[in-house]
PDB file of C-alpha atoms and ligand atoms in Angstrom:
ATOM      1  CA  UNK A   1       5.336  11.012 -23.649  1.00  0.00           C
ATOM      2  CA  UNK A   2       4.800  12.153 -20.067  1.00  0.00           C
ATOM      3  CA  UNK A   3       6.660   9.880 -17.689  1.00  0.00           C
ATOM      4  CA  UNK A   4       4.875  10.744 -14.435  1.00  0.00           C
ATOM      5  CA  UNK A   5       3.596   7.233 -13.792  1.00  0.00           C
ATOM      6  CA  UNK A   6       6.825   5.561 -14.805  1.00  0.00           C
ATOM      7  CA  UNK A   7       8.785   7.995 -12.654  1.00  0.00           C
ATOM      8  CA  UNK A   8       6.682   7.111  -9.630  1.00  0.00           C
ATOM      9  CA  UNK A   9       7.241   3.391 -10.293  1.00  0.00           C
ATOM     10  CA  UNK A  10      10.956   3.979 -10.861  1.00  0.00           C
ATOM     11  CA  UNK A  11      11.536   5.990  -7.709  1.00  0.00           C
ATOM     12  CA  UNK A  12       9.083   4.624  -5.115  1.00  0.00           C
ATOM     13  CA  UNK A  13      10.683   2.886  -2.156  1.00  0.00           C
ATOM     14  CA  UNK A  14       9.398   1.131   0.943  1.00  0.00           C
ATOM     15  CA  UNK A  15       9.346   3.823   3.660  1.00  0.00           C
ATOM     16  CA  UNK A  16       9.347   2.688   7.280  1.00  0.00           C
ATOM     17  CA  UNK A  17      10.219   5.926   9.123  1.00  0.00           C
ATOM     18  CA  UNK A  18       8.004   8.989   9.064  1.00  0.00           C
ATOM     19  CA  UNK A  19       8.224  12.651  10.043  1.00  0.00           C
ATOM     20  CA  UNK A  20       5.771  14.089  12.567  1.00  0.00           C
ATOM     21  CA  UNK A  21       4.186  16.248   9.854  1.00  0.00           C
ATOM     22  CA  UNK A  22       0.619  15.187   9.247  1.00  0.00           C
ATOM     23  CA  UNK A  23      -0.647  14.324   5.793  1.00  0.00           C
ATOM     24  CA  UNK A  24      -3.581  16.650   5.084  1.00  0.00           C
ATOM     25  CA  UNK A  25      -7.106  15.304   4.862  1.00  0.00           C
ATOM     26  CA  UNK A  26      -7.448  16.332   1.200  1.00  0.00           C
ATOM     27  CA  UNK A  27      -4.437  14.268   0.263  1.00  0.00           C
ATOM     28  CA  UNK A  28      -5.594  11.332   2.380  1.00  0.00           C
ATOM     29  CA  UNK A  29      -8.891  11.474   0.516  1.00  0.00           C
ATOM     30  CA  UNK A  30      -7.074  11.534  -2.819  1.00  0.00           C
ATOM     31  CA  UNK A  31      -5.026   8.484  -1.839  1.00  0.00           C
ATOM     32  CA  UNK A  32      -8.111   6.502  -0.811  1.00  0.00           C
ATOM     33  CA  UNK A  33      -9.925   7.720  -3.920  1.00  0.00           C
ATOM     34  CA  UNK A  34      -7.094   6.168  -5.964  1.00  0.00           C
ATOM     35  CA  UNK A  35      -7.975   2.832  -4.375  1.00  0.00           C
ATOM     36  CA  UNK A  36     -11.674   3.295  -5.109  1.00  0.00           C
ATOM     37  CA  UNK A  37     -10.975   4.086  -8.764  1.00  0.00           C
ATOM     38  CA  UNK A  38      -8.849   0.999  -9.308  1.00  0.00           C
ATOM     39  CA  UNK A  39     -10.080  -1.644 -11.731  1.00  0.00           C
ATOM     40  CA  UNK A  40     -11.199  -4.996 -10.393  1.00  0.00           C
ATOM     41  CA  UNK A  41     -12.245  -8.252 -11.967  1.00  0.00           C
ATOM     42  CA  UNK A  42     -15.791  -7.899 -13.381  1.00  0.00           C
ATOM     43  CA  UNK A  43     -15.811  -4.525 -11.633  1.00  0.00           C
ATOM     44  CA  UNK A  44     -16.931  -6.243  -8.452  1.00  0.00           C
ATOM     45  CA  UNK A  45     -14.801  -4.009  -6.166  1.00  0.00           C
ATOM     46  CA  UNK A  46     -14.623  -6.693  -3.456  1.00  0.00           C
ATOM     47  CA  UNK A  47     -12.801  -4.526  -0.964  1.00  0.00           C
ATOM     48  CA  UNK A  48     -13.024  -2.197   1.987  1.00  0.00           C
ATOM     49  CA  UNK A  49     -10.539   0.382   3.225  1.00  0.00           C
ATOM     50  CA  UNK A  50     -10.461   1.534   6.827  1.00  0.00           C
ATOM     51  CA  UNK A  51      -8.563   4.809   7.241  1.00  0.00           C
ATOM     52  CA  UNK A  52      -6.921   5.173  10.643  1.00  0.00           C
ATOM     53  CA  UNK A  53      -5.657   8.611  11.759  1.00  0.00           C
ATOM     54  CA  UNK A  54      -5.989   8.518  15.531  1.00  0.00           C
ATOM     55  CA  UNK A  55      -2.552   8.200  17.197  1.00  0.00           C
ATOM     56  CA  UNK A  56      -3.642   5.700  19.851  1.00  0.00           C
ATOM     57  CA  UNK A  57      -5.380   3.659  17.192  1.00  0.00           C
ATOM     58  CA  UNK A  58      -2.213   3.709  15.045  1.00  0.00           C
ATOM     59  CA  UNK A  59      -0.165   2.576  18.054  1.00  0.00           C
ATOM     60  CA  UNK A  60      -2.515  -0.345  18.588  1.00  0.00           C
ATOM     61  CA  UNK A  61      -2.182  -1.353  14.936  1.00  0.00           C
ATOM     62  CA  UNK A  62       1.601  -1.186  15.383  1.00  0.00           C
ATOM     63  CA  UNK A  63       1.378  -3.720  18.178  1.00  0.00           C
ATOM     64  CA  UNK A  64      -0.993  -6.017  16.285  1.00  0.00           C
ATOM     65  CA  UNK A  65       0.827  -6.275  12.944  1.00  0.00           C
ATOM     66  CA  UNK A  66       3.827  -8.558  13.291  1.00  0.00           C
ATOM     67  CA  UNK A  67       5.912  -6.840  10.613  1.00  0.00           C
ATOM     68  CA  UNK A  68       4.718  -3.273  11.189  1.00  0.00           C
ATOM     69  CA  UNK A  69       5.630  -1.744  14.571  1.00  0.00           C
ATOM     70  CA  UNK A  70       6.385   1.534  12.772  1.00  0.00           C
ATOM     71  CA  UNK A  71       2.686   1.936  11.919  1.00  0.00           C
ATOM     72  CA  UNK A  72       2.637   3.638  15.328  1.00  0.00           C
ATOM     73  CA  UNK A  73       4.618   6.585  13.879  1.00  0.00           C
ATOM     74  CA  UNK A  74       2.685   6.945  10.622  1.00  0.00           C
ATOM     75  CA  UNK A  75       0.507   9.944   9.871  1.00  0.00           C
ATOM     76  CA  UNK A  76      -2.263   7.546   8.908  1.00  0.00           C
ATOM     77  CA  UNK A  77      -2.727   3.953   7.854  1.00  0.00           C
ATOM     78  CA  UNK A  78      -5.130   2.140   5.602  1.00  0.00           C
ATOM     79  CA  UNK A  79      -6.377  -1.292   6.616  1.00  0.00           C
ATOM     80  CA  UNK A  80      -7.028  -2.958   3.263  1.00  0.00           C
ATOM     81  CA  UNK A  81      -9.432  -5.891   3.268  1.00  0.00           C
ATOM     82  CA  UNK A  82     -11.101  -8.026   0.604  1.00  0.00           C
ATOM     83  CA  UNK A  83     -14.293 -10.050   0.617  1.00  0.00           C
ATOM     84  CA  UNK A  84     -13.123 -13.500   1.611  1.00  0.00           C
ATOM     85  CA  UNK A  85     -15.414 -15.298  -0.822  1.00  0.00           C
ATOM     86  CA  UNK A  86     -14.026 -13.395  -3.814  1.00  0.00           C
ATOM     87  CA  UNK A  87     -11.513 -15.482  -5.749  1.00  0.00           C
ATOM     88  CA  UNK A  88     -10.162 -12.266  -7.244  1.00  0.00           C
ATOM     89  CA  UNK A  89      -9.913 -10.447  -3.932  1.00  0.00           C
ATOM     90  CA  UNK A  90      -6.153 -10.688  -3.540  1.00  0.00           C
ATOM     91  CA  UNK A  91      -5.417  -9.587  -7.112  1.00  0.00           C
ATOM     92  CA  UNK A  92      -7.958  -6.766  -7.047  1.00  0.00           C
ATOM     93  CA  UNK A  93      -6.905  -5.436  -3.684  1.00  0.00           C
ATOM     94  CA  UNK A  94      -3.193  -5.662  -4.490  1.00  0.00           C
ATOM     95  CA  UNK A  95      -3.800  -3.366  -7.446  1.00  0.00           C
ATOM     96  CA  UNK A  96      -5.744  -0.938  -5.271  1.00  0.00           C
ATOM     97  CA  UNK A  97      -2.934  -0.898  -2.715  1.00  0.00           C
ATOM     98  CA  UNK A  98      -0.429  -0.120  -5.452  1.00  0.00           C
ATOM     99  CA  UNK A  99      -2.675   2.739  -6.661  1.00  0.00           C
ATOM    100  CA  UNK A 100      -2.544   4.238  -3.167  1.00  0.00           C
ATOM    101  CA  UNK A 101       1.202   3.726  -2.790  1.00  0.00           C
ATOM    102  CA  UNK A 102       1.963   5.437  -6.122  1.00  0.00           C
ATOM    103  CA  UNK A 103      -0.537   8.280  -5.656  1.00  0.00           C
ATOM    104  CA  UNK A 104       0.965   8.997  -2.239  1.00  0.00           C
ATOM    105  CA  UNK A 105       4.528   8.820  -3.531  1.00  0.00           C
ATOM    106  CA  UNK A 106       3.740  11.253  -6.335  1.00  0.00           C
ATOM    107  CA  UNK A 107       2.819  13.738  -3.574  1.00  0.00           C
ATOM    108  CA  UNK A 108       5.958  13.057  -1.524  1.00  0.00           C
ATOM    109  CA  UNK A 109       4.276  10.666   0.913  1.00  0.00           C
ATOM    110  CA  UNK A 110       5.984   7.349   1.643  1.00  0.00           C
ATOM    111  CA  UNK A 111       4.336   4.095   2.654  1.00  0.00           C
ATOM    112  CA  UNK A 112       4.897   0.402   2.942  1.00  0.00           C
ATOM    113  CA  UNK A 113       2.952  -2.833   2.799  1.00  0.00           C
ATOM    114  CA  UNK A 114       2.853  -4.538   6.194  1.00  0.00           C
ATOM    115  CA  UNK A 115       1.165  -7.770   7.043  1.00  0.00           C
ATOM    116  CA  UNK A 116       1.745 -11.497   7.268  1.00  0.00           C
ATOM    117  CA  UNK A 117       0.756 -11.951  10.876  1.00  0.00           C
ATOM    118  CA  UNK A 118      -1.774 -10.406  13.213  1.00  0.00           C
ATOM    119  CA  UNK A 119      -4.151  -9.407  10.447  1.00  0.00           C
ATOM    120  CA  UNK A 120      -7.202 -11.216  11.761  1.00  0.00           C
ATOM    121  CA  UNK A 121      -6.782  -9.330  15.027  1.00  0.00           C
ATOM    122  CA  UNK A 122      -6.592  -6.134  12.950  1.00  0.00           C
ATOM    123  CA  UNK A 123      -9.832  -7.065  11.192  1.00  0.00           C
ATOM    124  CA  UNK A 124     -11.643  -7.396  14.494  1.00  0.00           C
ATOM    125  CA  UNK A 125      -9.963  -4.290  15.881  1.00  0.00           C
ATOM    126  CA  UNK A 126     -11.325  -2.102  13.074  1.00  0.00           C
ATOM    127  CA  UNK A 127     -14.762  -3.701  13.194  1.00  0.00           C
ATOM    128  CA  UNK A 128     -14.736  -5.590   9.909  1.00  0.00           C
ATOM    129  CA  UNK A 129     -16.964  -8.662   9.863  1.00  0.00           C
ATOM    130  CA  UNK A 130     -15.701 -12.173   9.266  1.00  0.00           C
ATOM    131  CA  UNK A 131     -16.712 -11.912   5.592  1.00  0.00           C
ATOM    132  CA  UNK A 132     -13.537  -9.890   5.123  1.00  0.00           C
ATOM    133  CA  UNK A 133      -9.860 -10.828   5.104  1.00  0.00           C
ATOM    134  CA  UNK A 134      -7.298  -8.144   5.818  1.00  0.00           C
ATOM    135  CA  UNK A 135      -4.541  -8.366   3.207  1.00  0.00           C
ATOM    136  CA  UNK A 136      -2.342  -5.514   4.416  1.00  0.00           C
ATOM    137  CA  UNK A 137      -2.064  -2.536   6.683  1.00  0.00           C
ATOM    138  CA  UNK A 138      -0.401   0.302   4.784  1.00  0.00           C
ATOM    139  CA  UNK A 139       1.108   3.084   6.909  1.00  0.00           C
ATOM    140  CA  UNK A 140       1.649   6.459   5.204  1.00  0.00           C
ATOM    141  CA  UNK A 141       3.734   9.489   6.142  1.00  0.00           C
ATOM    142  CA  UNK A 142       6.321  11.958   4.942  1.00  0.00           C
ATOM    143  CA  UNK A 143       9.694  10.161   4.915  1.00  0.00           C
ATOM    144  CA  UNK A 144      11.847  10.895   7.983  1.00  0.00           C
ATOM    145  CA  UNK A 145      15.092  10.760   6.020  1.00  0.00           C
ATOM    146  CA  UNK A 146      16.128  11.914   2.596  1.00  0.00           C
ATOM    147  CA  UNK A 147      15.338   8.961   0.379  1.00  0.00           C
ATOM    148  CA  UNK A 148      17.661   7.791  -2.372  1.00  0.00           C
ATOM    149  CA  UNK A 149      15.085   8.131  -5.106  1.00  0.00           C
ATOM    150  CA  UNK A 150      15.135   5.164  -7.417  1.00  0.00           C
ATOM    151  CA  UNK A 151      18.023   3.406  -5.683  1.00  0.00           C
ATOM    152  CA  UNK A 152      16.542  -0.015  -6.101  1.00  0.00           C
ATOM    153  CA  UNK A 153      18.073  -3.393  -5.687  1.00  0.00           C
ATOM    154  CA  UNK A 154      16.368  -5.397  -8.421  1.00  0.00           C
ATOM    155  CA  UNK A 155      17.270  -8.331 -10.618  1.00  0.00           C
ATOM    156  CA  UNK A 156      18.395  -7.236 -14.108  1.00  0.00           C
ATOM    157  CA  UNK A 157      15.731  -7.166 -16.839  1.00  0.00           C
ATOM    158  CA  UNK A 158      17.478  -9.949 -18.734  1.00  0.00           C
ATOM    159  CA  UNK A 159      16.984 -12.224 -15.748  1.00  0.00           C
ATOM    160  CA  UNK A 160      13.264 -11.607 -15.221  1.00  0.00           C
ATOM    161  CA  UNK A 161      11.992 -11.076 -18.791  1.00  0.00           C
ATOM    162  CA  UNK A 162      12.204 -13.089 -22.007  1.00  0.00           C
ATOM    163  CA  UNK A 163      11.145 -12.476 -25.601  1.00  0.00           C
ATOM    164  CA  UNK A 164       8.496 -14.812 -27.037  1.00  0.00           C
ATOM    165  CA  UNK A 165       9.750 -17.821 -25.085  1.00  0.00           C
ATOM    166  CA  UNK A 166      11.135 -18.130 -21.600  1.00  0.00           C
ATOM    167  CA  UNK A 167      14.907 -18.204 -21.846  1.00  0.00           C
ATOM    168  CA  UNK A 168      15.181 -16.106 -25.045  1.00  0.00           C
ATOM    169  CA  UNK A 169      16.900 -12.800 -24.364  1.00  0.00           C
ATOM    170  CA  UNK A 170      14.425  -9.897 -24.189  1.00  0.00           C
ATOM    171  CA  UNK A 171      16.926  -7.086 -24.582  1.00  0.00           C
TER     172      UNK A 171
HETATM  173  C1  FMN B 201       3.458  -7.661  -1.201  1.00  0.00           C
HETATM  174  C2  FMN B 201       4.503  -6.974  -0.350  1.00  0.00           C
HETATM  175  C3  FMN B 201       4.614  -7.294   0.983  1.00  0.00           C
HETATM  176  C4  FMN B 201       5.547  -6.639   1.794  1.00  0.00           C
HETATM  177  N1  FMN B 201       5.569  -6.917   3.123  1.00  0.00           N
HETATM  178  C5  FMN B 201       6.399  -6.220   3.913  1.00  0.00           C
HETATM  179  C6  FMN B 201       6.363  -6.416   5.313  1.00  0.00           C
HETATM  180  O1  FMN B 201       5.545  -7.180   5.823  1.00  0.00           O
HETATM  181  N2  FMN B 201       7.222  -5.713   6.081  1.00  0.00           N
HETATM  182  C7  FMN B 201       8.115  -4.842   5.533  1.00  0.00           C
HETATM  183  O2  FMN B 201       8.877  -4.235   6.280  1.00  0.00           O
HETATM  184  N3  FMN B 201       8.185  -4.634   4.213  1.00  0.00           N
HETATM  185  C8  FMN B 201       7.329  -5.288   3.394  1.00  0.00           C
HETATM  186  N4  FMN B 201       7.344  -5.058   2.042  1.00  0.00           N
HETATM  187  C9  FMN B 201       8.349  -4.133   1.465  1.00  0.00           C
HETATM  188  C10 FMN B 201       9.451  -4.884   0.698  1.00  0.00           C
HETATM  189  O3  FMN B 201      10.284  -5.577   1.613  1.00  0.00           O
HETATM  190  C11 FMN B 201      10.259  -3.861  -0.105  1.00  0.00           C
HETATM  191  O4  FMN B 201       9.412  -3.234  -1.034  1.00  0.00           O
HETATM  192  C12 FMN B 201      11.396  -4.559  -0.846  1.00  0.00           C
HETATM  193  O5  FMN B 201      12.359  -5.016   0.084  1.00  0.00           O
HETATM  194  C13 FMN B 201      12.109  -3.657  -1.845  1.00  0.00           C
HETATM  195  O6  FMN B 201      12.481  -2.445  -1.226  1.00  0.00           O
HETATM  196  P1  FMN B 201      12.142  -1.066  -1.968  1.00  0.00           P
HETATM  197  O7  FMN B 201      10.666  -1.094  -2.260  1.00  0.00           O
HETATM  198  O8  FMN B 201      12.497   0.009  -0.969  1.00  0.00           O
HETATM  199  O9  FMN B 201      12.966  -1.015  -3.208  1.00  0.00           O
HETATM  200  C14 FMN B 201       6.430  -5.685   1.227  1.00  0.00           C
HETATM  201  C15 FMN B 201       6.306  -5.387  -0.132  1.00  0.00           C
HETATM  202  C16 FMN B 201       5.353  -6.000  -0.903  1.00  0.00           C
HETATM  203  C17 FMN B 201       5.236  -5.611  -2.364  1.00  0.00           C
END
């Protein structure tokens, strides 16, 4: 069995420092296409993705997002928003964000989810109407430092998974 997808999941890390090297437009398109192709509840696709490449625009996003000053150094960022009246918006859009993160990582491009503060200002800044809620701004870029692929700090499987009934050892 090919383990490309699992390898991407196993090795992907949150990347917060980026090289100056630009991510090419073809690859940016592929990353956003991965979001578009993602499944959503009832196939409603209740989302919109604003791709930001302009350096000044990226700097402004870096000042607006409380947890994401490093957006300013990214090659590009995607403002990911869902239709506020969709009860599936958060689930659907989270999957689409993960599609972008993994597609980028498979091509050597790092990213991270930033948000939790300043996102309504981001919405207005990128011209999205008040029918949308910004869930995350995801900066992308080639990692500045060598990354320890797959060096993850995660709870052991036995702690987070059970067999048949919660509390029964899975392994
Ligand atoms: C839903 C979600 C929200 C996150 N929000 C932030 C954030 O606002 N700022 C940040 O620096 N990292 C954020 N992260 C990155 C996590 O902190 C990071 O993935 C986690 O610490 C594990 O690190 P690793 O992915 O490098 O193994 C977020 C990750 C997820 C999945």
